[in-house]
mmCIF file of C-alpha atoms in Angstrom:
data_model
loop_
_atom_site.group_PDB
_atom_site.id
_atom_site.type_symbol
_atom_site.label_atom_id
_atom_site.label_comp_id
_atom_site.label_asym_id
_atom_site.label_seq_id
_atom_site.Cartn_x
_atom_site.Cartn_y
_atom_site.Cartn_z
ATOM 1 C CA MET A 25 0.000 0.000 0.000
ATOM 2 C CA HIS A 26 2.941 2.340 0.626
ATOM 3 C CA LEU A 27 4.862 3.295 -2.507
ATOM 4 C CA ASP A 28 7.764 4.596 -0.417
ATOM 5 C CA ARG A 29 8.127 1.244 1.336
ATOM 6 C CA LEU A 30 7.918 -0.621 -1.980
ATOM 7 C CA THR A 31 10.889 1.470 -3.086
ATOM 8 C CA TYR A 32 13.070 -0.389 -0.576
ATOM 9 C CA TYR A 33 12.139 -3.689 -2.222
ATOM 10 C CA LEU A 34 13.073 -2.184 -5.586
ATOM 11 C CA ALA A 35 16.170 -0.122 -4.782
ATOM 12 C CA GLY A 36 17.275 -1.803 -1.547
ATOM 13 C CA GLY A 37 17.983 -0.473 1.933
ATOM 14 C CA CYS A 38 16.345 -0.408 5.343
ATOM 15 C CA PRO A 39 13.092 1.578 5.635
ATOM 16 C CA PRO A 40 12.665 3.972 8.575
ATOM 17 C CA GLY A 41 11.703 2.034 11.668
ATOM 18 C CA GLY A 42 12.439 -1.253 9.933
ATOM 19 C CA LEU A 43 14.308 -4.219 11.364
ATOM 20 C CA ARG A 44 15.523 -5.539 8.042
ATOM 21 C CA SER A 45 17.582 -4.269 5.102
ATOM 22 C CA TYR A 46 16.406 -5.348 1.659
ATOM 23 C CA PRO A 47 18.863 -6.202 -1.140
ATOM 24 C CA GLY A 48 16.610 -4.672 -3.784
ATOM 25 C CA CYS A 49 15.710 -5.763 -7.292
ATOM 26 C CA ARG A 50 18.039 -6.216 -10.236
ATOM 27 C CA ASP A 51 15.937 -3.535 -11.913
ATOM 28 C CA PRO A 52 15.438 -0.787 -9.291
ATOM 29 C CA ARG A 53 13.220 1.462 -11.404
ATOM 30 C CA PRO A 54 9.964 2.648 -9.779
ATOM 31 C CA PRO A 55 6.616 1.317 -11.026
ATOM 32 C CA ALA A 56 5.425 2.736 -14.308
ATOM 33 C CA ARG A 57 2.040 3.277 -12.629
ATOM 34 C CA SER A 58 0.510 2.907 -9.171
ATOM 35 C CA GLU A 59 -3.186 3.142 -8.374
ATOM 36 C CA PRO A 60 -5.747 1.867 -5.854
ATOM 37 C CA VAL A 61 -7.952 -1.118 -6.574
ATOM 38 C CA MET A 62 -10.498 -3.290 -4.785
ATOM 39 C CA LEU A 63 -9.672 -6.992 -5.014
ATOM 40 C CA PRO A 64 -12.108 -9.853 -4.453
ATOM 41 C CA GLY A 65 -11.378 -11.646 -1.190
ATOM 42 C CA ARG A 66 -10.326 -10.609 2.275
ATOM 43 C CA MET A 67 -7.333 -9.877 4.469
ATOM 44 C CA TYR A 68 -6.464 -12.021 7.473
ATOM 45 C CA PHE A 69 -3.657 -12.082 10.029
ATOM 46 C CA ALA A 70 -1.639 -15.185 10.917
ATOM 47 C CA THR A 71 1.878 -16.450 11.788
ATOM 48 C CA THR A 72 4.346 -13.968 13.344
ATOM 49 C CA SER A 73 6.157 -11.187 11.522
ATOM 50 C CA GLN A 74 9.875 -10.836 12.195
ATOM 51 C CA VAL A 75 9.669 -7.187 11.148
ATOM 52 C CA TRP A 76 6.499 -5.998 12.903
ATOM 53 C CA THR A 77 5.884 -8.760 15.495
ATOM 54 C CA GLY A 78 2.304 -9.998 15.774
ATOM 55 C CA GLY A 79 0.354 -11.492 12.893
ATOM 56 C CA ARG A 80 1.268 -10.969 9.256
ATOM 57 C CA ALA A 81 -1.305 -9.831 6.708
ATOM 58 C CA PHE A 82 -2.299 -12.382 4.079
ATOM 59 C CA TYR A 83 -4.646 -12.264 1.109
ATOM 60 C CA ASP A 84 -7.445 -14.849 0.978
ATOM 61 C CA PRO A 85 -8.684 -14.588 -2.625
ATOM 62 C CA ASP A 86 -11.687 -15.599 -4.618
ATOM 63 C CA HIS A 87 -11.919 -15.425 -8.375
ATOM 64 C CA ARG A 88 -14.027 -12.407 -9.215
ATOM 65 C CA THR A 89 -12.673 -9.680 -11.449
ATOM 66 C CA PRO A 90 -11.037 -6.648 -9.761
ATOM 67 C CA GLN A 91 -12.849 -3.366 -10.115
ATOM 68 C CA ALA A 92 -11.801 0.203 -9.566
ATOM 69 C CA PRO A 93 -12.679 1.849 -6.224
ATOM 70 C CA HIS A 94 -15.254 4.184 -7.709
ATOM 71 C CA GLY A 95 -17.213 1.192 -8.995
ATOM 72 C CA THR A 96 -17.638 -0.579 -5.682
ATOM 73 C CA ASP A 97 -20.860 -0.592 -3.737
ATOM 74 C CA GLY A 98 -19.635 -1.802 -0.357
ATOM 75 C CA ARG A 99 -20.402 -5.488 -0.982
ATOM 76 C CA SER A 100 -18.298 -8.047 0.854
ATOM 77 C CA PRO A 101 -15.819 -9.582 0.567
ATOM 78 C CA GLU A 102 -13.478 -7.102 -1.052
ATOM 79 C CA LEU A 103 -10.037 -5.985 -0.043
ATOM 80 C CA PRO A 104 -8.506 -2.518 -0.569
ATOM 81 C CA ALA A 105 -5.185 -2.846 -2.328
ATOM 82 C CA ARG A 106 -2.822 -0.882 -4.520
ATOM 83 C CA LEU A 107 -1.627 -1.888 -7.969
ATOM 84 C CA HIS A 108 1.946 -1.311 -9.117
ATOM 85 C CA LEU A 109 2.874 -1.817 -12.765
ATOM 86 C CA LEU A 110 6.100 -3.835 -12.623
ATOM 87 C CA THR A 111 8.095 -6.136 -14.881
ATOM 88 C CA ASP A 112 8.057 -9.917 -14.484
ATOM 89 C CA GLN A 113 11.635 -9.712 -13.196
ATOM 90 C CA GLN A 114 10.769 -7.133 -10.550
ATOM 91 C CA PHE A 115 7.810 -9.226 -9.400
ATOM 92 C CA SER A 116 10.092 -12.263 -9.095
ATOM 93 C CA ASP A 117 12.683 -10.312 -7.106
ATOM 94 C CA ILE A 118 10.122 -8.832 -4.699
ATOM 95 C CA ALA A 119 8.649 -12.290 -4.075
ATOM 96 C CA ALA A 120 12.135 -13.638 -3.318
ATOM 97 C CA GLN A 121 12.792 -10.872 -0.776
ATOM 98 C CA GLU A 122 9.495 -11.560 0.993
ATOM 99 C CA MET A 123 10.764 -15.111 1.520
ATOM 100 C CA TYR A 124 14.119 -13.817 2.876
ATOM 101 C CA ARG A 125 15.978 -14.944 -0.242
ATOM 102 C CA GLU A 126 18.378 -13.164 -2.526
ATOM 103 C CA PRO A 127 16.721 -11.956 -5.741
ATOM 104 C CA GLY A 128 17.982 -13.322 -9.020
ATOM 105 C CA GLY A 129 15.712 -16.118 -10.221
ATOM 106 C CA GLU A 130 12.748 -15.904 -12.554
ATOM 107 C CA LEU A 131 9.305 -17.099 -11.541
ATOM 108 C CA ASP A 132 7.432 -19.236 -14.046
ATOM 109 C CA LEU A 133 4.086 -17.467 -14.323
ATOM 110 C CA THR A 134 2.557 -19.910 -16.810
ATOM 111 C CA GLU A 135 0.371 -21.798 -14.328
ATOM 112 C CA VAL A 136 -0.858 -18.786 -12.364
ATOM 113 C CA LEU A 137 -1.854 -17.008 -15.560
ATOM 114 C CA ARG A 138 -3.631 -20.138 -16.802
ATOM 115 C CA ALA A 139 -5.296 -21.373 -13.617
ATOM 116 C CA GLY A 140 -5.413 -18.273 -11.426
ATOM 117 C CA ARG A 141 -3.222 -19.807 -8.747
ATOM 118 C CA ALA A 142 0.130 -21.593 -8.515
ATOM 119 C CA ARG A 143 1.937 -22.930 -5.471
ATOM 120 C CA ILE A 144 5.660 -22.552 -6.096
ATOM 121 C CA GLY A 145 6.782 -23.617 -2.630
ATOM 122 C CA PRO A 146 5.598 -24.297 0.928
ATOM 123 C CA GLY A 147 6.435 -20.833 2.259
ATOM 124 C CA ARG A 148 4.049 -18.237 3.579
ATOM 125 C CA TYR A 149 4.336 -16.051 0.445
ATOM 126 C CA GLU A 150 4.939 -18.750 -2.178
ATOM 127 C CA THR A 151 1.431 -19.109 -3.549
ATOM 128 C CA LEU A 152 0.945 -16.939 -6.616
ATOM 129 C CA VAL A 153 -2.518 -15.545 -7.297
ATOM 130 C CA CYS A 154 -3.961 -13.898 -10.376
ATOM 131 C CA ALA A 155 -6.897 -11.902 -9.023
ATOM 132 C CA GLY A 156 -8.167 -11.067 -12.507
ATOM 133 C CA ARG A 157 -7.239 -8.626 -15.221
ATOM 134 C CA LEU A 158 -7.453 -4.879 -15.377
ATOM 135 C CA GLU A 159 -7.065 -3.055 -18.680
ATOM 136 C CA GLY A 160 -5.828 -6.303 -20.180
ATOM 137 C CA LEU A 161 -3.031 -6.800 -17.649
ATOM 138 C CA PRO A 162 -2.930 -9.632 -15.083
ATOM 139 C CA VAL A 163 -3.334 -8.579 -11.454
ATOM 140 C CA LEU A 164 -0.693 -10.735 -9.723
ATOM 141 C CA THR A 165 0.246 -11.084 -6.087
ATOM 142 C CA PHE A 166 1.536 -13.733 -3.716
ATOM 143 C CA THR A 167 0.149 -15.041 -0.448
ATOM 144 C CA ALA A 168 0.066 -18.105 1.792
ATOM 145 C CA PRO A 169 -1.480 -21.395 0.660
ATOM 146 C CA TRP A 170 -3.952 -21.468 3.554
ATOM 147 C CA SER A 171 -7.491 -20.211 3.773
ATOM 148 C CA SER A 172 -8.461 -18.039 6.709
ATOM 149 C CA ALA A 173 -11.499 -20.203 7.357
ATOM 150 C CA ASP A 174 -10.370 -23.825 6.964
ATOM 151 C CA GLY A 175 -8.457 -24.153 10.234
ATOM 152 C CA THR A 176 -5.130 -25.025 8.618
ATOM 153 C CA VAL A 177 -3.354 -22.033 10.135
ATOM 154 C CA ASP A 178 -3.654 -20.389 13.536
ATOM 155 C CA LEU A 179 -4.809 -16.799 13.263
ATOM 156 C CA ASN A 180 -2.682 -14.267 15.133
ATOM 157 C CA PRO A 181 -3.608 -10.665 16.005
ATOM 158 C CA PRO A 182 -1.406 -7.988 14.393
ATOM 159 C CA SER A 183 0.664 -5.547 16.423
ATOM 160 C CA ALA A 184 -0.418 -1.957 16.941
ATOM 161 C CA ALA A 185 2.436 -0.658 14.765
ATOM 162 C CA TYR A 186 1.503 -2.994 11.908
ATOM 163 C CA LEU A 187 -2.183 -2.060 12.032
ATOM 164 C CA ARG A 188 -1.291 1.605 12.040
ATOM 165 C CA HIS A 189 0.949 1.116 9.005
ATOM 166 C CA ILE A 190 -1.710 -0.774 7.044
ATOM 167 C CA ALA A 191 -4.413 1.705 8.008
ATOM 168 C CA ALA A 192 -2.272 4.628 6.871
ATOM 169 C CA GLY A 193 -1.736 2.914 3.522
ATOM 170 C CA ILE A 194 -5.452 2.350 3.002
ATOM 171 C CA ILE A 195 -6.266 5.963 3.867
ATOM 172 C CA ALA A 196 -3.521 7.336 1.606
ATOM 173 C CA SER A 197 -4.352 5.073 -1.348
ATOM 174 C CA HIS A 198 -8.145 4.947 -1.193
ATOM 175 C CA GLY A 199 -9.078 8.123 0.649
ATOM 176 C CA TRP A 200 -11.121 6.226 3.234
ATOM 177 C CA SER A 201 -11.930 7.883 6.525
ATOM 178 C CA ALA A 202 -10.179 6.694 9.672
ATOM 179 C CA ARG A 203 -13.517 5.376 10.937
ATOM 180 C CA ARG A 204 -14.179 3.297 7.816
ATOM 181 C CA THR A 205 -10.626 1.985 7.781
ATOM 182 C CA ALA A 206 -10.756 1.035 11.459
ATOM 183 C CA GLY A 207 -14.053 -0.782 10.977
ATOM 184 C CA TYR A 208 -12.688 -2.716 8.021
ATOM 185 C CA LEU A 209 -9.525 -3.838 9.803
ATOM 186 C CA ALA A 210 -11.379 -4.762 12.997
ATOM 187 C CA GLY A 211 -13.462 -7.199 10.956
ATOM 188 C CA CYS A 212 -10.497 -9.032 9.417
ATOM 189 C CA PRO A 213 -9.897 -12.575 10.743
ATOM 190 C CA GLY A 214 -7.060 -12.522 13.226
ATOM 191 C CA ALA A 215 -7.795 -8.947 14.275
ATOM 192 C CA HIS A 216 -11.496 -9.592 14.912
ATOM 193 C CA GLY A 217 -12.138 -10.267 18.579
ATOM 194 C CA HIS A 218 -8.784 -8.802 19.630
ATOM 195 C CA TRP A 219 -8.967 -5.287 18.170
ATOM 196 C CA THR A 220 -12.129 -3.187 18.060
ATOM 197 C CA ALA A 221 -12.798 -0.409 15.576
ATOM 198 C CA THR A 222 -12.480 2.040 18.478
ATOM 199 C CA ASP A 223 -9.057 0.646 19.381
ATOM 200 C CA ILE A 224 -7.810 0.946 15.814
ATOM 201 C CA ALA A 225 -9.250 4.440 15.354
ATOM 202 C CA ALA A 226 -7.305 5.464 18.465
ATOM 203 C CA LEU A 227 -4.092 4.316 16.785
ATOM 204 C CA LEU A 228 -4.722 6.744 13.951
ATOM 205 C CA SER A 229 -5.617 9.733 16.093
ATOM 206 C CA GLY A 230 -2.950 9.460 18.778
ATOM 207 C CA PRO A 231 0.681 10.611 18.522
ATOM 208 C CA ALA A 232 1.917 7.089 19.243
ATOM 209 C CA ALA A 233 0.507 3.590 19.125
ATOM 210 C CA PRO A 234 -0.912 2.420 22.464
ATOM 211 C CA VAL A 235 0.022 -0.826 24.115
ATOM 212 C CA ASP A 236 -1.043 -3.828 22.046
ATOM 213 C CA ARG A 237 -4.453 -4.929 23.332
ATOM 214 C CA ARG A 238 -3.393 -8.571 23.231
ATOM 215 C CA THR A 239 -1.223 -7.993 26.304
ATOM 216 C CA SER A 240 -4.224 -7.077 28.450
ATOM 217 C CA ARG A 241 -6.721 -9.681 27.220
#
């Protein structure tokens, strides 16, 4: 959601407040285009992030066609996201860095473009997803192989800092209000039942993130 943070995946370096330095892509050029989009599916939080602590965000897709934000009518499930127009090589290198590997290999996109999904490994971000096409171009991302609802992975609440970061990205990309953003995130599996919309809204209005609610519940 944050173009400035994506830049560290492309050009390398350690983002402000980060705990990890990224090697960057072989081609460090910025995206040719970046724009908001609503994807079919939902966000959920599971496993534990080494960068943020708490649960990581994952994409649980379905197979409807993406549509631009102005065309949505609030129906569920949809997930606010941001598209970046990248090369195949850049996509491969970003995926490698998300799996703590050195960039340099090329992903075979044949199966994901044909079937809509391809599992290229057992890792948490080694399932490729084609969420549809927009203006003739495939909308590609990567996520975990699990579903948020089938019980194959334990959900894990995200940290306050991570929620604040994601919320800021949604607001900046989609122009949502803090209230709408907080309500959306509070309903995501993993966050639901541990964070309320009021809790998350407080993260966005205060000068610093409060103590993670998981420590007091």
